[in-house]
Amino acid sequence: MAHQGLGFFNAKGQYFKTPDEATASDLSSMLGKIGEGDSLAPGIALMLLEKRAEIERIFAEHDEMVAERTAHEAKLSGDADNVTALPGVDRSEAS
């Protein structure tokens, strides 16, 4: 008797029983061959999928640090004269 099923496909159109398997296959393809002999990419792909929340948190923190650095650099370059002169000191003499 015919029956209906649910399947998942990776970017290459290969069938997988679970979304994790399909996603791990795509991640593995993206990583390419890693290591000597059999590639380590499939195992790394599964680990990336398992630790997704932690990885996303790390990348969010990274993005925040990059944004802070960019803002700091923009402030410094846009405000080159950000030094307050001491009273009684002529800045033209110090140069």
mmCIF file of N, CA and C in Angstrom:
data_model
loop_
_atom_site.group_PDB
_atom_site.id
_atom_site.type_symbol
_atom_site.label_atom_id
_atom_site.label_comp_id
_atom_site.label_asym_id
_atom_site.label_seq_id
_atom_site.Cartn_x
_atom_site.Cartn_y
_atom_site.Cartn_z
ATOM 1 N N MET A 1 0.845 -1.171 0.000
ATOM 2 C CA MET A 1 0.000 0.000 0.000
ATOM 3 C C MET A 1 0.895 1.241 0.000
ATOM 4 N N ALA A 2 0.519 2.227 -0.757
ATOM 5 C CA ALA A 2 1.276 3.480 -0.822
ATOM 6 C C ALA A 2 1.098 4.256 0.469
ATOM 7 N N HIS A 3 2.142 5.006 0.812
ATOM 8 C CA HIS A 3 2.052 5.847 2.000
ATOM 9 C C HIS A 3 2.874 7.108 1.777
ATOM 10 N N GLN A 4 2.600 8.063 2.588
ATOM 11 C CA GLN A 4 3.241 9.364 2.471
ATOM 12 C C GLN A 4 4.373 9.464 3.482
ATOM 13 N N GLY A 5 5.425 10.182 3.094
ATOM 14 C CA GLY A 5 6.548 10.358 4.004
ATOM 15 C C GLY A 5 7.094 11.770 3.917
ATOM 16 N N LEU A 6 7.933 12.082 4.831
ATOM 17 C CA LEU A 6 8.552 13.402 4.877
ATOM 18 C C LEU A 6 10.041 13.211 4.679
ATOM 19 N N GLY A 7 10.617 14.015 3.813
ATOM 20 C CA GLY A 7 12.047 13.924 3.563
ATOM 21 C C GLY A 7 12.666 15.304 3.501
ATOM 22 N N PHE A 8 13.978 15.335 3.579
ATOM 23 C CA PHE A 8 14.711 16.584 3.548
ATOM 24 C C PHE A 8 15.833 16.452 2.546
ATOM 25 N N PHE A 9 16.146 17.543 1.868
ATOM 26 C CA PHE A 9 17.131 17.516 0.801
ATOM 27 C C PHE A 9 18.198 18.570 1.049
ATOM 28 N N ASN A 10 19.441 18.211 0.747
ATOM 29 C CA ASN A 10 20.518 19.188 0.863
ATOM 30 C C ASN A 10 20.544 20.048 -0.397
ATOM 31 N N ALA A 11 21.490 20.952 -0.481
ATOM 32 C CA ALA A 11 21.578 21.874 -1.617
ATOM 33 C C ALA A 11 21.805 21.150 -2.943
ATOM 34 N N LYS A 12 22.396 19.959 -2.890
ATOM 35 C CA LYS A 12 22.652 19.183 -4.105
ATOM 36 C C LYS A 12 21.465 18.313 -4.503
ATOM 37 N N GLY A 13 20.415 18.322 -3.685
ATOM 38 C CA GLY A 13 19.224 17.538 -3.995
ATOM 39 C C GLY A 13 19.253 16.122 -3.447
ATOM 40 N N GLN A 14 20.228 15.804 -2.609
ATOM 41 C CA GLN A 14 20.291 14.469 -2.013
ATOM 42 C C GLN A 14 19.260 14.365 -0.898
ATOM 43 N N TYR A 15 18.618 13.197 -0.803
ATOM 44 C CA TYR A 15 17.566 12.953 0.183
ATOM 45 C C TYR A 15 18.159 12.565 1.531
ATOM 46 N N PHE A 16 17.566 13.092 2.604
ATOM 47 C CA PHE A 16 17.931 12.714 3.966
ATOM 48 C C PHE A 16 16.664 12.547 4.785
ATOM 49 N N LYS A 17 16.731 11.696 5.793
ATOM 50 C CA LYS A 17 15.565 11.429 6.637
ATOM 51 C C LYS A 17 15.298 12.542 7.643
ATOM 52 N N THR A 18 16.343 13.247 8.052
ATOM 53 C CA THR A 18 16.169 14.295 9.072
ATOM 54 C C THR A 18 16.752 15.628 8.584
ATOM 55 N N PRO A 19 16.249 16.730 9.120
ATOM 56 C CA PRO A 19 16.819 18.034 8.763
ATOM 57 C C PRO A 19 18.278 18.147 9.209
ATOM 58 N N ASP A 20 18.628 17.539 10.346
ATOM 59 C CA ASP A 20 20.010 17.583 10.818
ATOM 60 C C ASP A 20 20.962 16.937 9.821
ATOM 61 N N GLU A 21 20.577 15.808 9.256
ATOM 62 C CA GLU A 21 21.422 15.132 8.276
ATOM 63 C C GLU A 21 21.611 15.980 7.020
ATOM 64 N N ALA A 22 20.531 16.599 6.543
ATOM 65 C CA ALA A 22 20.610 17.430 5.337
ATOM 66 C C ALA A 22 21.478 18.661 5.582
ATOM 67 N N THR A 23 21.293 19.299 6.732
ATOM 68 C CA THR A 23 22.074 20.490 7.059
ATOM 69 C C THR A 23 23.538 20.136 7.271
ATOM 70 N N ALA A 24 23.809 19.039 7.963
ATOM 71 C CA ALA A 24 25.189 18.605 8.173
ATOM 72 C C ALA A 24 25.858 18.311 6.836
ATOM 73 N N SER A 25 25.122 17.756 5.887
ATOM 74 C CA SER A 25 25.675 17.494 4.556
ATOM 75 C C SER A 25 26.056 18.798 3.866
ATOM 76 N N ASP A 26 25.192 19.805 3.957
ATOM 77 C CA ASP A 26 25.501 21.107 3.347
ATOM 78 C C ASP A 26 26.705 21.764 4.033
ATOM 79 N N LEU A 27 26.763 21.696 5.356
ATOM 80 C CA LEU A 27 27.903 22.262 6.081
ATOM 81 C C LEU A 27 29.193 21.544 5.693
ATOM 82 N N SER A 28 29.124 20.237 5.604
ATOM 83 C CA SER A 28 30.297 19.444 5.229
ATOM 84 C C SER A 28 30.784 19.821 3.835
ATOM 85 N N SER A 29 29.858 20.008 2.908
ATOM 86 C CA SER A 29 30.228 20.421 1.550
ATOM 87 C C SER A 29 30.884 21.790 1.553
ATOM 88 N N MET A 30 30.346 22.689 2.367
ATOM 89 C CA MET A 30 30.900 24.038 2.456
ATOM 90 C C MET A 30 32.324 23.998 3.014
ATOM 91 N N LEU A 31 32.565 23.146 4.008
ATOM 92 C CA LEU A 31 33.876 23.052 4.626
ATOM 93 C C LEU A 31 34.905 22.419 3.700
ATOM 94 N N GLY A 32 34.466 21.513 2.845
ATOM 95 C CA GLY A 32 35.397 20.822 1.947
ATOM 96 C C GLY A 32 36.156 19.740 2.695
ATOM 97 N N LYS A 33 37.179 19.224 2.058
ATOM 98 C CA LYS A 33 37.962 18.144 2.651
ATOM 99 C C LYS A 33 38.899 18.721 3.705
ATOM 100 N N ILE A 34 38.841 18.134 4.888
ATOM 101 C CA ILE A 34 39.685 18.567 5.984
ATOM 102 C C ILE A 34 40.458 17.349 6.492
ATOM 103 N N GLY A 35 41.755 17.473 6.564
ATOM 104 C CA GLY A 35 42.586 16.402 7.111
ATOM 105 C C GLY A 35 43.057 15.420 6.069
ATOM 106 N N GLU A 36 43.873 14.492 6.517
ATOM 107 C CA GLU A 36 44.414 13.437 5.662
ATOM 108 C C GLU A 36 43.455 12.257 5.658
ATOM 109 N N GLY A 37 43.449 11.500 4.579
ATOM 110 C CA GLY A 37 42.565 10.327 4.501
ATOM 111 C C GLY A 37 41.117 10.759 4.427
ATOM 112 N N ASP A 38 40.269 10.108 5.237
ATOM 113 C CA ASP A 38 38.861 10.487 5.272
ATOM 114 C C ASP A 38 38.735 11.894 5.839
ATOM 115 N N SER A 39 37.875 12.685 5.236
ATOM 116 C CA SER A 39 37.706 14.072 5.657
ATOM 117 C C SER A 39 37.097 14.155 7.054
ATOM 118 N N LEU A 40 37.532 15.126 7.801
ATOM 119 C CA LEU A 40 36.968 15.405 9.120
ATOM 120 C C LEU A 40 35.738 16.306 9.022
ATOM 121 N N ALA A 41 35.466 16.817 7.825
ATOM 122 C CA ALA A 41 34.375 17.783 7.635
ATOM 123 C C ALA A 41 33.016 17.269 8.109
ATOM 124 N N PRO A 42 32.628 16.020 7.821
ATOM 125 C CA PRO A 42 31.313 15.577 8.308
ATOM 126 C C PRO A 42 31.180 15.631 9.829
ATOM 127 N N GLY A 43 32.206 15.233 10.552
ATOM 128 C CA GLY A 43 32.164 15.296 12.017
ATOM 129 C C GLY A 43 32.152 16.725 12.517
ATOM 130 N N ILE A 44 32.933 17.574 11.874
ATOM 131 C CA ILE A 44 32.956 18.993 12.253
ATOM 132 C C ILE A 44 31.595 19.619 11.973
ATOM 133 N N ALA A 45 30.980 19.253 10.845
ATOM 134 C CA ALA A 45 29.666 19.787 10.500
ATOM 135 C C ALA A 45 28.634 19.414 11.558
ATOM 136 N N LEU A 46 28.647 18.171 12.015
ATOM 137 C CA LEU A 46 27.711 17.756 13.066
ATOM 138 C C LEU A 46 27.974 18.513 14.360
ATOM 139 N N MET A 47 29.245 18.731 14.682
ATOM 140 C CA MET A 47 29.586 19.476 15.901
ATOM 141 C C MET A 47 29.111 20.922 15.796
ATOM 142 N N LEU A 48 29.287 21.535 14.622
ATOM 143 C CA LEU A 48 28.813 22.910 14.417
ATOM 144 C C LEU A 48 27.309 22.983 14.621
ATOM 145 N N LEU A 49 26.602 21.996 14.095
ATOM 146 C CA LEU A 49 25.143 21.971 14.223
ATOM 147 C C LEU A 49 24.738 21.788 15.686
ATOM 148 N N GLU A 50 25.430 20.915 16.401
ATOM 149 C CA GLU A 50 25.123 20.673 17.816
ATOM 150 C C GLU A 50 25.415 21.899 18.677
ATOM 151 N N LYS A 51 26.445 22.635 18.343
ATOM 152 C CA LYS A 51 26.866 23.783 19.153
ATOM 153 C C LYS A 51 26.436 25.112 18.530
ATOM 154 N N ARG A 52 25.395 25.067 17.729
ATOM 155 C CA ARG A 52 24.933 26.241 16.991
ATOM 156 C C ARG A 52 24.669 27.448 17.887
ATOM 157 N N ALA A 53 23.969 27.255 18.980
ATOM 158 C CA ALA A 53 23.629 28.384 19.864
ATOM 159 C C ALA A 53 24.886 29.049 20.406
ATOM 160 N N GLU A 54 25.861 28.237 20.823
ATOM 161 C CA GLU A 54 27.106 28.788 21.343
ATOM 162 C C GLU A 54 27.884 29.517 20.248
ATOM 163 N N ILE A 55 27.889 28.942 19.059
ATOM 164 C CA ILE A 55 28.597 29.559 17.927
ATOM 165 C C ILE A 55 27.946 30.885 17.561
ATOM 166 N N GLU A 56 26.615 30.914 17.504
ATOM 167 C CA GLU A 56 25.912 32.162 17.181
ATOM 168 C C GLU A 56 26.176 33.223 18.236
ATOM 169 N N ARG A 57 26.251 32.833 19.519
ATOM 170 C CA ARG A 57 26.552 33.781 20.594
ATOM 171 C C ARG A 57 27.948 34.363 20.406
ATOM 172 N N ILE A 58 28.904 33.508 20.079
ATOM 173 C CA ILE A 58 30.282 33.969 19.873
ATOM 174 C C ILE A 58 30.354 34.938 18.702
ATOM 175 N N PHE A 59 29.666 34.620 17.599
ATOM 176 C CA PHE A 59 29.670 35.527 16.451
ATOM 177 C C PHE A 59 28.952 36.830 16.769
ATOM 178 N N ALA A 60 27.896 36.789 17.568
ATOM 179 C CA ALA A 60 27.201 38.023 17.964
ATOM 180 C C ALA A 60 28.127 38.903 18.799
ATOM 181 N N GLU A 61 28.875 38.285 19.721
ATOM 182 C CA GLU A 61 29.837 39.038 20.520
ATOM 183 C C GLU A 61 30.939 39.611 19.629
ATOM 184 N N HIS A 62 31.385 38.826 18.663
ATOM 185 C CA HIS A 62 32.410 39.294 17.724
ATOM 186 C C HIS A 62 31.896 40.505 16.944
ATOM 187 N N ASP A 63 30.683 40.416 16.425
ATOM 188 C CA ASP A 63 30.101 41.520 15.666
ATOM 189 C C ASP A 63 29.994 42.780 16.522
ATOM 190 N N GLU A 64 29.655 42.602 17.796
ATOM 191 C CA GLU A 64 29.555 43.739 18.711
ATOM 192 C C GLU A 64 30.924 44.392 18.929
ATOM 193 N N MET A 65 31.954 43.555 19.105
ATOM 194 C CA MET A 65 33.300 44.096 19.291
ATOM 195 C C MET A 65 33.783 44.833 18.044
ATOM 196 N N VAL A 66 33.491 44.294 16.860
ATOM 197 C CA VAL A 66 33.889 44.945 15.611
ATOM 198 C C VAL A 66 33.166 46.286 15.473
ATOM 199 N N ALA A 67 31.879 46.311 15.821
ATOM 200 C CA ALA A 67 31.111 47.555 15.733
ATOM 201 C C ALA A 67 31.664 48.601 16.702
ATOM 202 N N GLU A 68 32.028 48.165 17.913
ATOM 203 C CA GLU A 68 32.605 49.097 18.889
ATOM 204 C C GLU A 68 33.938 49.644 18.394
ATOM 205 N N ARG A 69 34.769 48.785 17.826
ATOM 206 C CA ARG A 69 36.065 49.232 17.307
ATOM 207 C C ARG A 69 35.862 50.218 16.163
ATOM 208 N N THR A 70 34.935 49.914 15.264
ATOM 209 C CA THR A 70 34.658 50.785 14.128
ATOM 210 C C THR A 70 34.165 52.141 14.607
ATOM 211 N N ALA A 71 33.272 52.146 15.599
ATOM 212 C CA ALA A 71 32.759 53.405 16.141
ATOM 213 C C ALA A 71 33.880 54.191 16.812
ATOM 214 N N HIS A 72 34.744 53.487 17.531
ATOM 215 C CA HIS A 72 35.867 54.149 18.206
ATOM 216 C C HIS A 72 36.826 54.756 17.183
ATOM 217 N N GLU A 73 37.150 54.003 16.139
ATOM 218 C CA GLU A 73 38.043 54.513 15.098
ATOM 219 C C GLU A 73 37.428 55.701 14.366
ATOM 220 N N ALA A 74 36.115 55.648 14.127
ATOM 221 C CA ALA A 74 35.435 56.752 13.459
ATOM 222 C C ALA A 74 35.467 58.003 14.339
ATOM 223 N N LYS A 75 35.291 57.800 15.632
ATOM 224 C CA LYS A 75 35.332 58.935 16.554
ATOM 225 C C LYS A 75 36.720 59.572 16.556
ATOM 226 N N LEU A 76 37.752 58.730 16.580
ATOM 227 C CA LEU A 76 39.115 59.266 16.599
ATOM 228 C C LEU A 76 39.454 59.978 15.299
ATOM 229 N N SER A 77 39.085 59.408 14.177
ATOM 230 C CA SER A 77 39.430 60.037 12.896
ATOM 231 C C SER A 77 38.577 61.273 12.621
ATOM 232 N N GLY A 78 37.361 61.294 13.129
ATOM 233 C CA GLY A 78 36.485 62.442 12.905
ATOM 234 C C GLY A 78 36.713 63.550 13.901
ATOM 235 N N ASP A 79 37.406 63.245 14.984
ATOM 236 C CA ASP A 79 37.625 64.221 16.043
ATOM 237 C C ASP A 79 39.109 64.244 16.378
ATOM 238 N N ALA A 80 39.914 64.574 15.368
ATOM 239 C CA ALA A 80 41.372 64.547 15.525
ATOM 240 C C ALA A 80 41.851 65.522 16.581
ATOM 241 N N ASP A 81 41.114 66.567 16.823
ATOM 242 C CA ASP A 81 41.524 67.564 17.813
ATOM 243 C C ASP A 81 40.765 67.315 19.113
ATOM 244 N N ASN A 82 40.863 66.089 19.630
ATOM 245 C CA ASN A 82 40.095 65.717 20.811
ATOM 246 C C ASN A 82 40.890 65.870 22.115
ATOM 247 N N VAL A 83 41.981 66.622 22.074
ATOM 248 C CA VAL A 83 42.807 66.838 23.265
ATOM 249 C C VAL A 83 42.439 68.186 23.860
ATOM 250 N N THR A 84 42.176 68.170 25.138
ATOM 251 C CA THR A 84 41.860 69.413 25.830
ATOM 252 C C THR A 84 43.154 70.053 26.308
ATOM 253 N N ALA A 85 43.346 71.303 25.952
ATOM 254 C CA ALA A 85 44.567 72.023 26.338
ATOM 255 C C ALA A 85 44.529 72.339 27.819
ATOM 256 N N LEU A 86 45.685 72.229 28.449
ATOM 257 C CA LEU A 86 45.803 72.621 29.844
ATOM 258 C C LEU A 86 45.806 74.138 29.934
ATOM 259 N N PRO A 87 45.254 74.670 30.993
ATOM 260 C CA PRO A 87 45.263 76.126 31.127
ATOM 261 C C PRO A 87 46.684 76.657 31.158
ATOM 262 N N GLY A 88 46.922 77.697 30.417
ATOM 263 C CA GLY A 88 48.225 78.338 30.397
ATOM 264 C C GLY A 88 49.226 77.699 29.451
ATOM 265 N N VAL A 89 48.812 76.664 28.697
ATOM 266 C CA VAL A 89 49.724 76.018 27.754
ATOM 267 C C VAL A 89 49.279 76.370 26.343
ATOM 268 N N ASP A 90 50.200 76.932 25.579
ATOM 269 C CA ASP A 90 49.930 77.284 24.181
ATOM 270 C C ASP A 90 50.262 76.064 23.342
ATOM 271 N N ARG A 91 49.259 75.469 22.692
ATOM 272 C CA ARG A 91 49.461 74.238 21.929
ATOM 273 C C ARG A 91 50.378 74.459 20.722
ATOM 274 N N SER A 92 50.420 75.671 20.210
ATOM 275 C CA SER A 92 51.283 75.930 19.050
ATOM 276 C C SER A 92 52.753 75.832 19.437
ATOM 277 N N GLU A 93 53.087 76.127 20.698
ATOM 278 C CA GLU A 93 54.467 76.019 21.165
ATOM 279 C C GLU A 93 54.866 74.566 21.364
ATOM 280 N N ALA A 94 53.922 73.706 21.714
ATOM 281 C CA ALA A 94 54.215 72.299 21.996
ATOM 282 C C ALA A 94 54.472 71.518 20.719
ATOM 283 N N SER A 95 53.986 71.982 19.586
ATOM 284 C CA SER A 95 54.139 71.245 18.333
ATOM 285 C C SER A 95 55.508 71.321 17.760
#
